[in-house]
PDB file of C-alpha atoms and ligand atoms in Angstrom:
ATOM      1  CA  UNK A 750     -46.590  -0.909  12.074  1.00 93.00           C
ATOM      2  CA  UNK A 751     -50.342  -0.836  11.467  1.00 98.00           C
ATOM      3  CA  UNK A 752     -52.562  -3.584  13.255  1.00 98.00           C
ATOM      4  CA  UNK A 753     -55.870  -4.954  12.243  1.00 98.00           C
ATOM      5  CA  UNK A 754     -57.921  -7.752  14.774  1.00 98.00           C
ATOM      6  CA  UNK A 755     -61.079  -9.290  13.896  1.00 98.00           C
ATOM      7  CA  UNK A 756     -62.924  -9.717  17.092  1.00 98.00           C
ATOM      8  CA  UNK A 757     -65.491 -12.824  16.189  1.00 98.00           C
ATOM      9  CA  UNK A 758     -66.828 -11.102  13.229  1.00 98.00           C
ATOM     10  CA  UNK A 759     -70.557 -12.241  11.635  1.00 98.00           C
ATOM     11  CA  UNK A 760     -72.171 -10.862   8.926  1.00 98.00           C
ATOM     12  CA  UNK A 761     -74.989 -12.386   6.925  1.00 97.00           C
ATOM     13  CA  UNK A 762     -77.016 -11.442   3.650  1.00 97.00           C
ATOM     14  CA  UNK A 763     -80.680 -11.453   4.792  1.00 93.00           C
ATOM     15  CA  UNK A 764     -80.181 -14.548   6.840  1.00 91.00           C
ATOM     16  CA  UNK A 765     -77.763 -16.055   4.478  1.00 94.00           C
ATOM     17  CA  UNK A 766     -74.854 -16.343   7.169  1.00 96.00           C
ATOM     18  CA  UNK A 767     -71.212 -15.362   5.285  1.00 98.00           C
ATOM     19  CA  UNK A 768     -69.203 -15.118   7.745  1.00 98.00           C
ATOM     20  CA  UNK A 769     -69.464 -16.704  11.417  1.00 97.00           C
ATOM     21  CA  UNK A 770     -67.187 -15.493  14.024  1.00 97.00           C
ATOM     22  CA  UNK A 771     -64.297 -14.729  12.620  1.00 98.00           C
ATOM     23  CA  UNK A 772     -60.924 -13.916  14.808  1.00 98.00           C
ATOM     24  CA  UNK A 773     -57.941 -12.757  13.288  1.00 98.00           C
ATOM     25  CA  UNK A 774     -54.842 -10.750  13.783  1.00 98.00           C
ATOM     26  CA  UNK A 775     -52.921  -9.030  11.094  1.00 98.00           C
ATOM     27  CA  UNK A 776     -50.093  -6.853  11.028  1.00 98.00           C
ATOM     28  CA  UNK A 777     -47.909  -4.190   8.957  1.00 98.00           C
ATOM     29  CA  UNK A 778     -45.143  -5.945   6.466  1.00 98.00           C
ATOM     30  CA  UNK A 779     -47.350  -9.272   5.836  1.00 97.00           C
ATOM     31  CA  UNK A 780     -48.915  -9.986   2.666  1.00 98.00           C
ATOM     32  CA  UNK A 781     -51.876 -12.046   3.956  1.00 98.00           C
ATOM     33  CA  UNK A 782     -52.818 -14.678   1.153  1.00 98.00           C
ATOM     34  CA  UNK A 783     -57.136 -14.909   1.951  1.00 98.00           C
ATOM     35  CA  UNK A 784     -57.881 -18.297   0.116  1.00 98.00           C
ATOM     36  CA  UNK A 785     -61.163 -20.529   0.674  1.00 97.00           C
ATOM     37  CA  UNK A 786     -63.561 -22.247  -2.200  1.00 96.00           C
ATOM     38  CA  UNK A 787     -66.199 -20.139  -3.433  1.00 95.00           C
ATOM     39  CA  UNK A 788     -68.515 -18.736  -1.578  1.00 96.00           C
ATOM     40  CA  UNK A 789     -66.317 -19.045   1.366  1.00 98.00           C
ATOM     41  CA  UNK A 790     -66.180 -15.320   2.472  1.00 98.00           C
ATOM     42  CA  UNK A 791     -63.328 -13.819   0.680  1.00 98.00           C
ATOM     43  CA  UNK A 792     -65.003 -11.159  -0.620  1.00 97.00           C
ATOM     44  CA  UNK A 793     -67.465 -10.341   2.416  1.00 98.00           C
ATOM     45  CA  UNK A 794     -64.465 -10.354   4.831  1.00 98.00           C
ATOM     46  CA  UNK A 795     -62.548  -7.660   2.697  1.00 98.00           C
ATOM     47  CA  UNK A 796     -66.003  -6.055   2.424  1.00 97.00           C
ATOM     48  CA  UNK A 797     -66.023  -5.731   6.620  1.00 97.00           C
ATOM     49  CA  UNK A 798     -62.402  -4.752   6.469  1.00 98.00           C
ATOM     50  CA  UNK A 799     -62.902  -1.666   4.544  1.00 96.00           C
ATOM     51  CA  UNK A 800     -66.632  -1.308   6.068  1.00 95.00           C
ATOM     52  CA  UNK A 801     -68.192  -1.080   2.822  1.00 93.00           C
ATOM     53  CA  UNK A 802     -71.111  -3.703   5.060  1.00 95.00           C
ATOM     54  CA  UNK A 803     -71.134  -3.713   8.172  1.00 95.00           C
ATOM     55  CA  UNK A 804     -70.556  -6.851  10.539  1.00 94.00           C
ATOM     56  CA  UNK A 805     -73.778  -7.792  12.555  1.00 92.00           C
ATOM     57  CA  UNK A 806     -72.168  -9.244  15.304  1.00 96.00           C
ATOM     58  CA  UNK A 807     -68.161  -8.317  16.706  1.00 98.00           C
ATOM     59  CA  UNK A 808     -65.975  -5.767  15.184  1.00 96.00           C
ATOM     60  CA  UNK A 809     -62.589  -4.549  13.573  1.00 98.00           C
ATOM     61  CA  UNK A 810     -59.930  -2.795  15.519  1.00 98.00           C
ATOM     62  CA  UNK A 811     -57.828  -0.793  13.237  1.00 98.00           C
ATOM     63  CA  UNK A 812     -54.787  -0.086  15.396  1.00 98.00           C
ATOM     64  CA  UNK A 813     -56.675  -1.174  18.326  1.00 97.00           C
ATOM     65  CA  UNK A 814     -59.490   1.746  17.218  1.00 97.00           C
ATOM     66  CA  UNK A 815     -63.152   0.329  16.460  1.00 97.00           C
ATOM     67  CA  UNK A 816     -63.624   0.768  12.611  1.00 97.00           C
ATOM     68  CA  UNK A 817     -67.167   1.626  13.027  1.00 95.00           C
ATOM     69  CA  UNK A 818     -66.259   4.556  15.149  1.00 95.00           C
ATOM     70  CA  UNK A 819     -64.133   6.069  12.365  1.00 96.00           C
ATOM     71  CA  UNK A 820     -65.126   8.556   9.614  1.00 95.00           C
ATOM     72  CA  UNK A 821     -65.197   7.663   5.649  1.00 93.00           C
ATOM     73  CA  UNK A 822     -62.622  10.008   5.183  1.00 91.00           C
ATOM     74  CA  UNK A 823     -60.282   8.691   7.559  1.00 93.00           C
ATOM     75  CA  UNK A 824     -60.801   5.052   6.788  1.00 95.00           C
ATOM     76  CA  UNK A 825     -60.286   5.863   3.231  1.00 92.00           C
ATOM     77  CA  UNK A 826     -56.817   7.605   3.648  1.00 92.00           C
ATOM     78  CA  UNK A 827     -55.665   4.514   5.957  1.00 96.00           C
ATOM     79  CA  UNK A 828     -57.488   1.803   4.092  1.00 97.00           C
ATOM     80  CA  UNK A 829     -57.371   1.191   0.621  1.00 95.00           C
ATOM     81  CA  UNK A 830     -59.752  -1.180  -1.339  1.00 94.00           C
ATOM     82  CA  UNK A 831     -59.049  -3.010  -4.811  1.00 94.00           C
ATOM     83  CA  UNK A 832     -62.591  -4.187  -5.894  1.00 91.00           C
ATOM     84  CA  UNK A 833     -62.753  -7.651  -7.685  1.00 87.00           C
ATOM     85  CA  UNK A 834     -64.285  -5.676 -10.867  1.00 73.00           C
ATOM     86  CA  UNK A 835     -63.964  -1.859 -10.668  1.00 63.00           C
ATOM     87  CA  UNK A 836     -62.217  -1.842 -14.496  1.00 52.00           C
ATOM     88  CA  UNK A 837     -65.238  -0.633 -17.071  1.00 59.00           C
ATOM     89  CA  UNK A 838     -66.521   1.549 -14.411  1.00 60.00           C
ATOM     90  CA  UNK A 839     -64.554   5.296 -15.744  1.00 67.00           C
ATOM     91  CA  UNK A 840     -63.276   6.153 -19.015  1.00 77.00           C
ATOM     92  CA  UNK A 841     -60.412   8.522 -17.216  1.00 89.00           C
ATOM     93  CA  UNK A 842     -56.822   8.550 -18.343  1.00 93.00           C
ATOM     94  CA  UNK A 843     -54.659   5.793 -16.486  1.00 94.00           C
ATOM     95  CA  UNK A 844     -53.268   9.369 -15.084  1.00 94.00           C
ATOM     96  CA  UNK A 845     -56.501  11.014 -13.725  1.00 92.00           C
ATOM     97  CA  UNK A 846     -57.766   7.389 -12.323  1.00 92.00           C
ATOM     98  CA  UNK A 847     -54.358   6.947 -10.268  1.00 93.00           C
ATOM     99  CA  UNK A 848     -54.795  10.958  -9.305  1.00 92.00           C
ATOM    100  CA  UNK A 849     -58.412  10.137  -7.885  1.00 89.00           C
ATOM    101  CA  UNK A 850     -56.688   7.795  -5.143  1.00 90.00           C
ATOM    102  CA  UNK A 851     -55.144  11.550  -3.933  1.00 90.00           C
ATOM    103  CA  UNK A 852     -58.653  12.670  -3.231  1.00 85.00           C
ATOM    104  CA  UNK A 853     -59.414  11.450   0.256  1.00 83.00           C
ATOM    105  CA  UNK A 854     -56.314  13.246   1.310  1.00 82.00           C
ATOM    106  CA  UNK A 855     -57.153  16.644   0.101  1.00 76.00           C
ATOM    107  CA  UNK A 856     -59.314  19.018  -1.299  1.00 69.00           C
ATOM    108  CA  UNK A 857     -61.140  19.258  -4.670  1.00 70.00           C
ATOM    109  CA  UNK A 858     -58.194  20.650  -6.717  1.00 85.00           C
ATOM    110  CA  UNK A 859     -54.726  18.265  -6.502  1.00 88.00           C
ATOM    111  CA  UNK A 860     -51.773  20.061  -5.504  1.00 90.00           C
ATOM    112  CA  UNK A 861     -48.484  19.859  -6.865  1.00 91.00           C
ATOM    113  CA  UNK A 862     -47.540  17.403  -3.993  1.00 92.00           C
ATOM    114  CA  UNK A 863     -49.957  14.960  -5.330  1.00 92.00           C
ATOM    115  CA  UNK A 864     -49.124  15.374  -8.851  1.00 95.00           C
ATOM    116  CA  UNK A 865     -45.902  14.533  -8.324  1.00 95.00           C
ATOM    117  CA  UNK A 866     -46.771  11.462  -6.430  1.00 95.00           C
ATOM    118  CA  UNK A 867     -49.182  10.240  -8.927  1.00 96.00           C
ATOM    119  CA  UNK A 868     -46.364  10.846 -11.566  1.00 97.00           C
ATOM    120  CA  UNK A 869     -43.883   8.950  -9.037  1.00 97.00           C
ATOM    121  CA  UNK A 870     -46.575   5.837  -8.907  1.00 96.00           C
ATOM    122  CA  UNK A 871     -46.967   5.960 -12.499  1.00 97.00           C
ATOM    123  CA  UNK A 872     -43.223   5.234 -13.156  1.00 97.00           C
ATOM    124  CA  UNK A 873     -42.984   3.197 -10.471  1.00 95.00           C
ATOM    125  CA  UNK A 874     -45.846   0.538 -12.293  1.00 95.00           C
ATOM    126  CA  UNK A 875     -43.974   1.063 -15.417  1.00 95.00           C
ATOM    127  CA  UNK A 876     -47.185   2.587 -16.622  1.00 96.00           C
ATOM    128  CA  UNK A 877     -45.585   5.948 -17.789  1.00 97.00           C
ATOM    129  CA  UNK A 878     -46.433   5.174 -21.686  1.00 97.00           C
ATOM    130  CA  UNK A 879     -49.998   4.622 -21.074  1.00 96.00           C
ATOM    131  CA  UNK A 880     -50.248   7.514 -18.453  1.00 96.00           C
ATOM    132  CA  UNK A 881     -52.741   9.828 -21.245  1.00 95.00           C
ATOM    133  CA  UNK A 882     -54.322   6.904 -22.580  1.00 95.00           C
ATOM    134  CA  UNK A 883     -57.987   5.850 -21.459  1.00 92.00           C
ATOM    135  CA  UNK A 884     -58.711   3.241 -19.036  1.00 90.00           C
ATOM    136  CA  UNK A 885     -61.045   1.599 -21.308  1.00 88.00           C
ATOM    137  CA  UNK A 886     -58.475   1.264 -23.766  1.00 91.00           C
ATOM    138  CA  UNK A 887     -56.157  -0.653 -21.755  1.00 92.00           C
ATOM    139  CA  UNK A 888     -56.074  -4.459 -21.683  1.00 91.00           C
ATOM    140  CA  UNK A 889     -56.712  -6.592 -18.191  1.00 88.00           C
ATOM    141  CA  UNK A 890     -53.448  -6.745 -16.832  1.00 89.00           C
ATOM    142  CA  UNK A 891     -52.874  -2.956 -17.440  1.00 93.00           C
ATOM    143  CA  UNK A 892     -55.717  -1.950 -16.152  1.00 91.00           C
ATOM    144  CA  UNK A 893     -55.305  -3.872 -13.105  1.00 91.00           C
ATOM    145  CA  UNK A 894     -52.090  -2.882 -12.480  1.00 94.00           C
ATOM    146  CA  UNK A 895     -53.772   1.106 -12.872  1.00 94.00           C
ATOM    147  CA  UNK A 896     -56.436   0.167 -10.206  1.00 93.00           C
ATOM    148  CA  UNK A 897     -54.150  -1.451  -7.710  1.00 94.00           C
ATOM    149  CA  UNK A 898     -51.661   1.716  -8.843  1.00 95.00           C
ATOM    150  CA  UNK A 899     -54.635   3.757  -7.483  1.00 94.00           C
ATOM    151  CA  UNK A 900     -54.996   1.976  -3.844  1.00 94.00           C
ATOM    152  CA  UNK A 901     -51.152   2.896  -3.611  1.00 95.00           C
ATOM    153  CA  UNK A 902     -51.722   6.724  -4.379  1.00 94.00           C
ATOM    154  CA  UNK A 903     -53.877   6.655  -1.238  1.00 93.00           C
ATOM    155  CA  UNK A 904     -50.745   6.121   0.791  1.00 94.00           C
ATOM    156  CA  UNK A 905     -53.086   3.443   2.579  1.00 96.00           C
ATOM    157  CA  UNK A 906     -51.232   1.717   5.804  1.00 98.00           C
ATOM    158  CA  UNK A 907     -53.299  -1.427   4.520  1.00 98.00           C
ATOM    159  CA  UNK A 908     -54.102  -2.457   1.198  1.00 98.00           C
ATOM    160  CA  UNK A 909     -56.838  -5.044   0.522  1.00 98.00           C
ATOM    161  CA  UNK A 910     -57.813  -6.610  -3.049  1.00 98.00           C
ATOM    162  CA  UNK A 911     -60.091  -9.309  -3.811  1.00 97.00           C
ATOM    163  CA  UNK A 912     -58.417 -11.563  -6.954  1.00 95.00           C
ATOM    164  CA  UNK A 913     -56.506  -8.970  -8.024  1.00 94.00           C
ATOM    165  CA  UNK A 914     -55.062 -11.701 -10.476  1.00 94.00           C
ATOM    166  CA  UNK A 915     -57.568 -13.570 -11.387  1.00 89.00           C
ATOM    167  CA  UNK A 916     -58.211 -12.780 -14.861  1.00 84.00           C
ATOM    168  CA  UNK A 917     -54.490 -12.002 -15.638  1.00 90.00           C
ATOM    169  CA  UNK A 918     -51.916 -13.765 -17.489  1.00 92.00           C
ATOM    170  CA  UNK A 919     -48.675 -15.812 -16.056  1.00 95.00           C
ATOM    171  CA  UNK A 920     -46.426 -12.756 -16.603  1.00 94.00           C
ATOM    172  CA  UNK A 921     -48.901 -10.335 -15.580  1.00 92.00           C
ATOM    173  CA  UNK A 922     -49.746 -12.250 -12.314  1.00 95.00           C
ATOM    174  CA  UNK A 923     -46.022 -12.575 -11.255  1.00 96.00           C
ATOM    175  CA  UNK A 924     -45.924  -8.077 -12.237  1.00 93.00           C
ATOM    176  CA  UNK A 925     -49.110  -7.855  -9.676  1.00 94.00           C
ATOM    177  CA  UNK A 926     -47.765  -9.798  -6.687  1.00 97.00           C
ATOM    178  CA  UNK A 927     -44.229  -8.559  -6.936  1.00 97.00           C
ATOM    179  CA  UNK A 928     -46.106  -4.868  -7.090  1.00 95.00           C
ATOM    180  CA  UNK A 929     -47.682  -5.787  -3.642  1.00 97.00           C
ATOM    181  CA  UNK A 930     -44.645  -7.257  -2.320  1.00 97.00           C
ATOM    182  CA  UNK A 931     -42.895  -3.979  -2.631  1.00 96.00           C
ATOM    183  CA  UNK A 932     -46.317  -2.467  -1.184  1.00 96.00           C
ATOM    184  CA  UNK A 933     -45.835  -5.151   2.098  1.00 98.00           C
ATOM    185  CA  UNK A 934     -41.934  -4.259   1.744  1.00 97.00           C
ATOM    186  CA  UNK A 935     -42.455  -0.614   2.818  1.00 96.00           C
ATOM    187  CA  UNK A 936     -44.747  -1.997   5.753  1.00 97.00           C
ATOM    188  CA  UNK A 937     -48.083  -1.904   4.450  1.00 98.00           C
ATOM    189  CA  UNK A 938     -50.462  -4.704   5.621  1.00 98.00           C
ATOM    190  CA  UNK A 939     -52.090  -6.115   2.400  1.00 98.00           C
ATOM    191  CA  UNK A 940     -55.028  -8.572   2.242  1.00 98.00           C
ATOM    192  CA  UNK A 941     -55.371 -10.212  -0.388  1.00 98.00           C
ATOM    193  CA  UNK A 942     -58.287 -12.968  -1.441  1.00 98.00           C
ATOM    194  CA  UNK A 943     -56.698 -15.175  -3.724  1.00 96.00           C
ATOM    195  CA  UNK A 944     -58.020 -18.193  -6.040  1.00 90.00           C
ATOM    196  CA  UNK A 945     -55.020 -19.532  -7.078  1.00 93.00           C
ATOM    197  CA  UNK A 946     -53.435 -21.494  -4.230  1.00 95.00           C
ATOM    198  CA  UNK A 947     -49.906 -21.982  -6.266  1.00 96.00           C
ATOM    199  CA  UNK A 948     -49.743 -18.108  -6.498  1.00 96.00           C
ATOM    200  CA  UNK A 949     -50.453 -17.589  -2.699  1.00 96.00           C
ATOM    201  CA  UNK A 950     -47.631 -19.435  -1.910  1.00 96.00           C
ATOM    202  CA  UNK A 951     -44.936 -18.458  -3.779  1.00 97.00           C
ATOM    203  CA  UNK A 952     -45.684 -14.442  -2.793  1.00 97.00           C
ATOM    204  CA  UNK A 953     -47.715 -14.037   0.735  1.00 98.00           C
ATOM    205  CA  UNK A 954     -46.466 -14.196   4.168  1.00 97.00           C
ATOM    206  CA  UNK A 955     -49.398 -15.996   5.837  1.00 97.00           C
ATOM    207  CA  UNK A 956     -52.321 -17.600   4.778  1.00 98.00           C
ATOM    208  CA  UNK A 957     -56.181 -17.485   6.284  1.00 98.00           C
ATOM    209  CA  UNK A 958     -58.379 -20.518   4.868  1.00 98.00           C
ATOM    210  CA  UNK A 959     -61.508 -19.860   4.742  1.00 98.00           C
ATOM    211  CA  UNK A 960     -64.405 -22.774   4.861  1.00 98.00           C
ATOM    212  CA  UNK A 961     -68.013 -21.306   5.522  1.00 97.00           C
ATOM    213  CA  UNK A 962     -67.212 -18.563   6.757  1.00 98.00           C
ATOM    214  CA  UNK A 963     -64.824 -19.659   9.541  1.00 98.00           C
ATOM    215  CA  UNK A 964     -61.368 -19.733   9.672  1.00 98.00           C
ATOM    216  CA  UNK A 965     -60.111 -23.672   9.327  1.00 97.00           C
ATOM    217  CA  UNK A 966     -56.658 -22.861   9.297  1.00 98.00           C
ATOM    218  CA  UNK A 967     -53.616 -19.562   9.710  1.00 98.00           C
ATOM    219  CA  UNK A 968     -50.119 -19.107   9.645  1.00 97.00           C
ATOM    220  CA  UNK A 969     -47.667 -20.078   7.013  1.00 95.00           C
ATOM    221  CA  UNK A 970     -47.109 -21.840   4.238  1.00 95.00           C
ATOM    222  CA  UNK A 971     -47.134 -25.262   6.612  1.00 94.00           C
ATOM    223  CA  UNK A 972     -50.821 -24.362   7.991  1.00 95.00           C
ATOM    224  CA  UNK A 973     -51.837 -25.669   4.125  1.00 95.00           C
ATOM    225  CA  UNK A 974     -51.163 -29.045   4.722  1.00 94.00           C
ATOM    226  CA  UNK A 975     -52.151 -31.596   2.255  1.00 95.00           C
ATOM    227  CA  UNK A 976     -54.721 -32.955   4.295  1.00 95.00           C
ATOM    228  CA  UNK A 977     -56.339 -29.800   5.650  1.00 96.00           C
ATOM    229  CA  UNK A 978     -56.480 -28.542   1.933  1.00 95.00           C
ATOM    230  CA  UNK A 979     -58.236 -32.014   0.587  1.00 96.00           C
ATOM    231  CA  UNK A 980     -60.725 -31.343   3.122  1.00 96.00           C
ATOM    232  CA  UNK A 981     -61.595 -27.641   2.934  1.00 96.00           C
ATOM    233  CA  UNK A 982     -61.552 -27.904  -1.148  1.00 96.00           C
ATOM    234  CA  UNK A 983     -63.186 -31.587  -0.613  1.00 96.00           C
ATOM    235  CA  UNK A 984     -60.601 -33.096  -3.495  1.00 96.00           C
ATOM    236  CA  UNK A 985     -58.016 -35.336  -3.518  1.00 97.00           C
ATOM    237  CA  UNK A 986     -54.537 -33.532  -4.301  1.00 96.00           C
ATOM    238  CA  UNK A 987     -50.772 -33.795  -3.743  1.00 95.00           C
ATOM    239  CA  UNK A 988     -48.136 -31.692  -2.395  1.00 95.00           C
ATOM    240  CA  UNK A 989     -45.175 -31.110  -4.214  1.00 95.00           C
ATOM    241  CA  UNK A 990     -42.167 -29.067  -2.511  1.00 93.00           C
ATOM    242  CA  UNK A 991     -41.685 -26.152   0.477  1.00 89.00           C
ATOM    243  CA  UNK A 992     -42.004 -23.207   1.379  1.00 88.00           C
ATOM    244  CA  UNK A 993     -42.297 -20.627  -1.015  1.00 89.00           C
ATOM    245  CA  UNK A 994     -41.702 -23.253  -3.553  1.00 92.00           C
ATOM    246  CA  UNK A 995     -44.453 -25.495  -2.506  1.00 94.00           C
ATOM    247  CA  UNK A 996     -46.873 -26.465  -4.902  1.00 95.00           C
ATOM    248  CA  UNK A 997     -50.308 -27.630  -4.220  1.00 94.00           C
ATOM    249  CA  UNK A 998     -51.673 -30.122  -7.154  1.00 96.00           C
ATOM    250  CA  UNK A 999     -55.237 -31.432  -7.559  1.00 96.00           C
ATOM    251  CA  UNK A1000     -56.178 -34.589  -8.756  1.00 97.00           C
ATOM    252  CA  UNK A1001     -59.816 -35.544  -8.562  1.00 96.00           C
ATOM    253  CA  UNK A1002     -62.482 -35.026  -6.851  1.00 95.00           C
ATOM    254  CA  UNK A1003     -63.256 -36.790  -3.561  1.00 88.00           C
TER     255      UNK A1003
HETATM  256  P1  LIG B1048     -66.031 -15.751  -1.762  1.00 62.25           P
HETATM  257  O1  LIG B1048     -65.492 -14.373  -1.969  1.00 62.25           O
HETATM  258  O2  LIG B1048     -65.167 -16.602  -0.894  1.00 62.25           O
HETATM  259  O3  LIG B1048     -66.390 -16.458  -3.055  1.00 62.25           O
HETATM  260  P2  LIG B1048     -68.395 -14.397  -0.774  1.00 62.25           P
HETATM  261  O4  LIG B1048     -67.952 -13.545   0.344  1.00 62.25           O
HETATM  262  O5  LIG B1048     -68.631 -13.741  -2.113  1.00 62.25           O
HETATM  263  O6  LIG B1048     -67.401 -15.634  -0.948  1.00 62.25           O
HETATM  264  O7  LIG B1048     -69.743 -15.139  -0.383  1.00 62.25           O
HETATM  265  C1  LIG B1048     -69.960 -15.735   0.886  1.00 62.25           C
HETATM  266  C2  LIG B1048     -71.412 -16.199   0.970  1.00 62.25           C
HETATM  267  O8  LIG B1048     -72.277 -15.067   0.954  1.00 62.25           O
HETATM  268  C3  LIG B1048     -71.858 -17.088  -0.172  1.00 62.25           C
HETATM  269  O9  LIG B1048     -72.757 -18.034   0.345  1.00 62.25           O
HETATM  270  C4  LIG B1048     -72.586 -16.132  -1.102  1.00 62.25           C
HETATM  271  O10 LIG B1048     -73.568 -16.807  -1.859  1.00 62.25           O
HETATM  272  C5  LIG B1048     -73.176 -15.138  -0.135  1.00 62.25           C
HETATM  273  N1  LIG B1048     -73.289 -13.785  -0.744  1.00 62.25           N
HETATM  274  C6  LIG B1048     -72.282 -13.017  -1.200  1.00 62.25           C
HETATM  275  N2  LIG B1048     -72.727 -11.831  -1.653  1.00 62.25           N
HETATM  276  C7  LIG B1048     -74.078 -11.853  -1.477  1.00 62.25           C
HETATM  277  C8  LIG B1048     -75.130 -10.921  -1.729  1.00 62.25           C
HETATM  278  N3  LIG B1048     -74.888  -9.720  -2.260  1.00 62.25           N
HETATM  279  N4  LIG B1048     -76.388 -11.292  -1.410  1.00 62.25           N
HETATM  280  C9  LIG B1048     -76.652 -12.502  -0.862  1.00 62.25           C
HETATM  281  N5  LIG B1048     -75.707 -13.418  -0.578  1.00 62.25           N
HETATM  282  C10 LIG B1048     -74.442 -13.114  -0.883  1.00 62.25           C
END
């Protein structure tokens, strides 16, 4: 199983400091739930992870191998990377989009191999009736579903999205996590920053809080305590349930 570690990881926007020494060890088969209020460092630690910036300080070990040592190519056919808005960028067929996740793995033409694994994908995102229609066409959750559908053609060992369902309605946002879960299933590791708290814990495996840019808490479902939630989200809330049934509910502001 693939291995990722975070060895105290900074990275700042001209002086604006993100992310501050962040450790962290992940592994094959988890679906990592990355949660945090805004401006935590969601987004900039996925950014690191797929080394689209670069940390200033520390460094990722992908299988125990410095990311910053790798090539593009490589990191691109072991890592792949579901942007928070990448949907109005191409107006490809849901086909052709899902094809261009084949490309770091060959040359410019697609063989039959990868057409047939693109055509596999399709079917398996129950996308097969939209497969000639444009991506611009399509409406949110479909499209996500193509993008994410995409990161999967790579054959990536990890997988890492940034609010894959945050725009997405309650059926389409149970059809996106249980399409990851089968991802994490096979044994990829997938990363996944993640707004809604009640969502997180019903599908991931662990949980890194964010506050600042430093980790305040990681581990299960129990490292969200009521408390330690009320604090990092600086409301007052209530905890309803366990486990994958727990439910986290706000109720005013501190
Ligand atoms: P999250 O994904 O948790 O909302 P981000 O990683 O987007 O958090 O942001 C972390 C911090 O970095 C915030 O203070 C944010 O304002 C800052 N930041 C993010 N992107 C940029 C950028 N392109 N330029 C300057 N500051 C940024």
């Amino acid at each position: 199983m693939v291995t990722l570690e975070l060895k105290d990881l900074h990275f700042s926007y001209n002086g604006i400091k993100a992310l501050a020494g962040v450790n962290l060890s992940m592994r094959g088969g988890d679906l990592v739930g990355l949660v945090g209020p805004n401006g935590s460092g969601k987004s900039t630690l996925l950014k690191n992870l797929d080394r689209i910036i670069v940390p200033k300080k520390g460094k990722v070990l992908l299988d125990g191998k410095d990311l910053s040592s790798m090539k593009r190519r490589e990191i691109a056919r072991r890592i792949g990377y579901v942007p928070q808005s990448s949907v109005n960028l191409f107006s490809k067929t849901v086909f052709d989009t899902v094809l261009m996740g084949r490309i770091p793995h060959g040359s410019w033409a697609p063989t039959r191999s990868d057409l047939r694994k693109v055509s596999d994908i399709i079917v398996e995102f129950g996308l097969q009736d939209l497969s000639g229609r444009g991506l611009n066409s399509l409406s949110g959750g479909e499209k996500q579903k193509v993008i994410i559908a995409r990161a999967v053609a790579q054959e990536p060992e990890i997988v890492l999205l940034d609010e894959p369902t945050s725009s997405l309605d309650l059926a389409n946002q149970i059809d996106v996590m249980e399409l990851i879960k089968t991802q994490t299933e096979k044994g990829i590791l997938a990363v996944m920053a993640v707004h809604d708290l009640n969502l997180a814990l019903r599908y991931c495996d662990r949980f890194v809080l964010l506050k600042a840019g430093k980790v305040v808490a990681n581990g299960d479902s129990d490292a969200l305590s009521r408390t330690v939630l009320e604090d990092v989200y600086e409301i007052k809330a209530k905890v309803l349930g366990n486990g994958k049934e727990k439910v986290f509910v706000p109720l005013s502001r501190r």
